[in-house]
C-alpha positions as CSV (number, residue, x, y, z in Angstrom):
1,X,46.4,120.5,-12.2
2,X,49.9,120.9,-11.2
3,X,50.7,124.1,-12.5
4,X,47.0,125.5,-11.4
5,X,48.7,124.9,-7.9
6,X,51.9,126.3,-8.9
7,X,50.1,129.3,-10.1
8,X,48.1,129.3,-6.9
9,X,50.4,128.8,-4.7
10,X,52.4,131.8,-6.0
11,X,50.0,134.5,-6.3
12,X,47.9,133.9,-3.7
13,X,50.9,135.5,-1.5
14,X,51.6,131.6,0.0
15,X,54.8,131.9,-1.4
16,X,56.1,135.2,-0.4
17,X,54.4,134.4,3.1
18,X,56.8,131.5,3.0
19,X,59.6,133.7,2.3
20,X,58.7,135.7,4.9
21,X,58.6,133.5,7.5
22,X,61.6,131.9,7.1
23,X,63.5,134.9,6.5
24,X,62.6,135.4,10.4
25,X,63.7,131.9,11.2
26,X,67.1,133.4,10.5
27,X,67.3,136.2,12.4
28,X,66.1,134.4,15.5
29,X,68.6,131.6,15.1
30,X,71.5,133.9,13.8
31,X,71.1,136.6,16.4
32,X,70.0,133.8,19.3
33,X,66.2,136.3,19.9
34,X,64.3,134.8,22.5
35,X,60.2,136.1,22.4
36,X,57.1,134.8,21.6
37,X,58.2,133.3,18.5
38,X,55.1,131.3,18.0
39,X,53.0,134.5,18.0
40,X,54.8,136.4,16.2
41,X,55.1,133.7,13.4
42,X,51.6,133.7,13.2
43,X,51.2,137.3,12.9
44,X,53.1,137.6,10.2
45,X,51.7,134.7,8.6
46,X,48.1,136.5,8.5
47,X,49.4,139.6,8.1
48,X,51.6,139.0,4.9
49,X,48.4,136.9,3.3
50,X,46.6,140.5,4.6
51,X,48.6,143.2,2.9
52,X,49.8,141.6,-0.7
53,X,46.1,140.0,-1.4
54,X,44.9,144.1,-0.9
55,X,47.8,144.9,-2.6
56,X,46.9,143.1,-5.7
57,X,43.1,143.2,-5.3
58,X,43.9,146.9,-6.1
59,X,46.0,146.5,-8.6
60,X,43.8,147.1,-12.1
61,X,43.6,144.6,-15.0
62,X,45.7,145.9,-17.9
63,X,44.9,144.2,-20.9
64,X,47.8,145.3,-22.6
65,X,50.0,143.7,-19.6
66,X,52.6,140.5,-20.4
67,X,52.3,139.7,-16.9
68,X,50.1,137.0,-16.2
69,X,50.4,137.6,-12.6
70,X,48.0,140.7,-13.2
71,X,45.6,138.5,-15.4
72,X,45.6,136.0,-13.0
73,X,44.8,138.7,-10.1
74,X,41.7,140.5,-12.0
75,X,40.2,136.4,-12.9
76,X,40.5,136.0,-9.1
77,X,39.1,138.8,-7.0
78,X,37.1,137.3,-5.3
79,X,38.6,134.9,-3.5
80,X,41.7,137.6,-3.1
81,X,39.1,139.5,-1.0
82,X,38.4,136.4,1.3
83,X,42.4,136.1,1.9
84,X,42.5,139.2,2.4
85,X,39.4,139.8,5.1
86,X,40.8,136.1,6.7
87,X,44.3,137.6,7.0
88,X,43.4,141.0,8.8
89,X,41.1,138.8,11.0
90,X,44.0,137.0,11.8
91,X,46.6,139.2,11.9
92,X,44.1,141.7,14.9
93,X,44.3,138.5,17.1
94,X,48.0,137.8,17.1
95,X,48.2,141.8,17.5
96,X,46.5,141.4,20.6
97,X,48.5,138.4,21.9
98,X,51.7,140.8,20.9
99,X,50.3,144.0,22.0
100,X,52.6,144.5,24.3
101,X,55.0,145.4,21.8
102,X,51.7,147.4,19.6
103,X,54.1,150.5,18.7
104,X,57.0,148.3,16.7
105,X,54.1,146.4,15.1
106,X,52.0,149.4,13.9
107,X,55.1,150.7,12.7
108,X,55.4,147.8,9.5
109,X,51.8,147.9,9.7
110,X,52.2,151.7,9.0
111,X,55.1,150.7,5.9
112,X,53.2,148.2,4.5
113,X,50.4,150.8,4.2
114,X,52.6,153.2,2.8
115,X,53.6,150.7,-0.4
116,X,50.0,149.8,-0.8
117,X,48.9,153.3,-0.8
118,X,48.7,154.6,-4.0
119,X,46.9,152.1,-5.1
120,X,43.7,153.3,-3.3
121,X,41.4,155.0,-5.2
122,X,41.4,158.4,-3.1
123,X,43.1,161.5,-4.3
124,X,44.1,162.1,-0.5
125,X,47.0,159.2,-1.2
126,X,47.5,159.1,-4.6
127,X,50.2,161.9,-3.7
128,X,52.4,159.3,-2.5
129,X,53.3,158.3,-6.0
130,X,55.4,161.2,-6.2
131,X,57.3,160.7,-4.1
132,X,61.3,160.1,-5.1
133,X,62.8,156.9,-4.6
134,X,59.8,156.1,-2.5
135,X,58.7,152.8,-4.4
136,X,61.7,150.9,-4.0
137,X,62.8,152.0,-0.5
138,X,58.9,151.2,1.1
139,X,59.5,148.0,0.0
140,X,62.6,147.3,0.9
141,X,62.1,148.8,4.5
142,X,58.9,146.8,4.7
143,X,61.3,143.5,4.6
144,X,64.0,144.7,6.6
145,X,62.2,145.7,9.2
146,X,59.1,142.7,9.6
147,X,61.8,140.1,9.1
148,X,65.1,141.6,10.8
149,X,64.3,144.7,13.0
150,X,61.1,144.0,14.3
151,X,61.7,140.4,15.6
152,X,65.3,142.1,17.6
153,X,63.1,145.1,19.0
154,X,60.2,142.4,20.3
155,X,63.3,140.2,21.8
156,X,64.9,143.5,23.1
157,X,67.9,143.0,21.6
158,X,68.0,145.6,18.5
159,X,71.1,148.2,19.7
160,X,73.6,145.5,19.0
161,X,76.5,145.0,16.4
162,X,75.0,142.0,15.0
163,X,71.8,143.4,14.9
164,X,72.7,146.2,13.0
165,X,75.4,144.2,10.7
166,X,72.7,141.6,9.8
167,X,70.0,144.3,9.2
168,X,72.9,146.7,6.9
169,X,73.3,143.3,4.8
170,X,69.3,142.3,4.8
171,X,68.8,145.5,3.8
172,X,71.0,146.0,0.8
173,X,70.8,142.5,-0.7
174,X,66.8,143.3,-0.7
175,X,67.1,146.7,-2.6
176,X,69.2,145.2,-5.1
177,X,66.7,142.6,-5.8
178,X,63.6,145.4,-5.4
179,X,66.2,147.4,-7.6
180,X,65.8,144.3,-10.7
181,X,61.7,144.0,-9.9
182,X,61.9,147.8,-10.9
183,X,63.7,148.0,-13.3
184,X,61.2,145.4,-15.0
185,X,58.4,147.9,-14.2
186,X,60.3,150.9,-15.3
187,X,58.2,151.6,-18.2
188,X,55.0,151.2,-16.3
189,X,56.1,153.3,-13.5
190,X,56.8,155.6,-15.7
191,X,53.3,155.7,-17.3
192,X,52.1,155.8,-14.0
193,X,53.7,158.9,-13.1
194,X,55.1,156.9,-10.1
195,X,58.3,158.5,-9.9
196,X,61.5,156.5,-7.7
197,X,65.2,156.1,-7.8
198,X,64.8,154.1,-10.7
199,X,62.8,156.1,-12.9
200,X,65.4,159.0,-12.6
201,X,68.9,156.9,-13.6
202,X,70.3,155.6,-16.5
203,X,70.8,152.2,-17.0
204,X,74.6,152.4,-16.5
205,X,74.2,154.5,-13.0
206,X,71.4,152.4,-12.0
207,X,73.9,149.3,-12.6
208,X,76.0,150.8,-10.0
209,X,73.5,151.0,-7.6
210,X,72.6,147.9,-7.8
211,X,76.5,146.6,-7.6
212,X,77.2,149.0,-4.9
213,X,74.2,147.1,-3.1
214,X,75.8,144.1,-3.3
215,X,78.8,144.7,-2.2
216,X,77.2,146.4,1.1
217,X,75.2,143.0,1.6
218,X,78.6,140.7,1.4
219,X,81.3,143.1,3.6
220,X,78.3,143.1,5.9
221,X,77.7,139.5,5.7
222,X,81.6,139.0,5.8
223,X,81.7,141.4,9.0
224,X,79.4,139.1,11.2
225,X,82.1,136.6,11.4
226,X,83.0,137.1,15.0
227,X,79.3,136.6,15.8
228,X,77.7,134.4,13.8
229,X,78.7,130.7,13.2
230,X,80.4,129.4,9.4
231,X,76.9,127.7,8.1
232,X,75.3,131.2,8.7
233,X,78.1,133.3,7.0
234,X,78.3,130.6,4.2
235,X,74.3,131.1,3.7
236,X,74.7,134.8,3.5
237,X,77.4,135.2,1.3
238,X,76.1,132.5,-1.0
239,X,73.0,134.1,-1.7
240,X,74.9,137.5,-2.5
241,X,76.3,135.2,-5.3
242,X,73.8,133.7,-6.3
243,X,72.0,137.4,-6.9
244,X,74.6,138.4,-8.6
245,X,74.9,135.7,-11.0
246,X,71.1,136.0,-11.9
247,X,71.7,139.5,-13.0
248,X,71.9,139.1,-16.6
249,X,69.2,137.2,-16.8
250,X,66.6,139.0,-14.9
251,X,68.2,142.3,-16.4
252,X,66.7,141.0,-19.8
253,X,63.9,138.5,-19.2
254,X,60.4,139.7,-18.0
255,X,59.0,136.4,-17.5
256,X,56.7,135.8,-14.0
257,X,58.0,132.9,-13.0
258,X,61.6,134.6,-12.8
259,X,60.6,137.4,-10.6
260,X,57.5,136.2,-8.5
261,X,59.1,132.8,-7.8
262,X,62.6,132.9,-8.3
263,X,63.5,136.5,-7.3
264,X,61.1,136.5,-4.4
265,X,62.9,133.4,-3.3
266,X,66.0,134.8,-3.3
267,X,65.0,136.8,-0.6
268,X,64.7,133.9,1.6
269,X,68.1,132.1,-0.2
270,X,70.1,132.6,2.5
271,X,67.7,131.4,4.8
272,X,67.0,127.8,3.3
273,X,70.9,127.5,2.5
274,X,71.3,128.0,6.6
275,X,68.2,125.8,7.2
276,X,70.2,123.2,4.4
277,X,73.7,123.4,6.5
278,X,72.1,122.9,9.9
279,X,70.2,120.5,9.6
280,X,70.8,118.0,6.1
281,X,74.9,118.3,6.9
């Protein structure tokens, strides 16, 4: 019963909705927004259960597939479909409430889309799995900008240093770990004909990349000392080193669990450590 919920609870998008939302809970309390939070939480809420049950509803059974996350998609259909039709339900009311501000939300409406995309069984967007380097970057602008852009545009407050700093180091910590999710699907992809960054690199340059990322994400993270109080530095610069120190691992195990619930976790590290120091110490 317990891991039926586990499993649930993970791909049924719960758990990267989680992520989501309290990857915003950070930027509101590290860059002091003040907005409709309640709102927007809620429209995000709906709209992440929206886009990644489509997502995966589209997302063909492979037989052949290790990844019991796809399995577990084609058994479950269905009820993706409700989620899915109950999220965009939900996510057109707290559109309205925010429509004020309906140009920054159609624009990550407009990137989730573009990730999603290919996926749709339409020769008029299959085109967008060509595209180079466009797999990993969708994604990772996707995150960035629901959870760190959008949130300072709504409050008004985006054309800031430590808007920009925080989104720089959001940003690259993301892409390396969208860098490790592809490199897990690199033989896929390449089946696929989806081409991206990581399709073209070899492992050694790709290596850089990723390192290169992760250094961006801590000199950011180290450059928002002036603005941003110790708990929230310590948060961000722990979860930089925490990434790196999972490397290996993820580098050579394929196993679900690691990516869809650790990895994905990681995006939202940073934000529980902060949540931890604020509140437990």
């Amino acid at each position: 019963m317990l891991k039926k919920l586990f499993n649930f609870f993970v791909n049924s998008s719960l758990w990267i909705t989680l992520c989501a939302l309290l990857m915003i809970w950070q930027t509101n309390r590290l860059l002091l927004l003040q907005y409709d939070q309640c709102n927007f939480y809620l429209f995000v809420f709906f709209s992440t259960i929206c886009s990644y049950n489509f997502h995966w509803y589209l997302t063909p059974d492979d037989p052949t597939s290790q990844s019991e996350r796809i399995h577990w998609a084609a058994r479950h259909r269905k009820m993706m479909l409700v989620c899915c039709a109950i999220g965009a339900i939900g996510s057109a009311y707290f559109f309205w409430q925010l429509r004020a501000h309906w140009l920054e939300l159609c624009g990550a409406a407009f990137l989730t889309f573009l990730y999603s995309a290919p996926k749709v069984p339409h020769p008029s967007l299959r085109w967008l799995s060509k595209i180079a380097v466009g797999k990993t970057l969708f994604l990772t602008f996707v995150w960035t900008y629901v959870t760190t852009v959008l949130p300072a545009l709504i409050a008004d407050h985006a054309a800031t240093i430590p808007v920009i700093l925080f989104t720089l180091h959001r940003f690259a910590l993301v892409y390396a770990i969208c860098i490790l999710f592809d490199n897990r699907d690199l033989e896929e992809d390449r089946k696929a004909g989806i081409r991206s960054l990581i399709t073209h690199l070899s492992t050694k340059d790709l290596l850089r990349v990723y390192f290169a990322s992760l250094l961006l994400a801590a000199v950011t993270a180290g450059a928002l000392t002036p603005y941003a109080d110790a708990p929230a530095i310590a948060s961000l610069l722990l979860a930089v080193l925490a990434t790196a120190l999972i490397t290996r691992k993820a580098w050579t195990n394929n196993a679900d669990y690691l990516y869809y619930f650790v990895l994905d976790g990681f995006m939202m590290l940073s934000a529980v450590i902060h949540l931890l120091l604020v509140y437990c110490i």
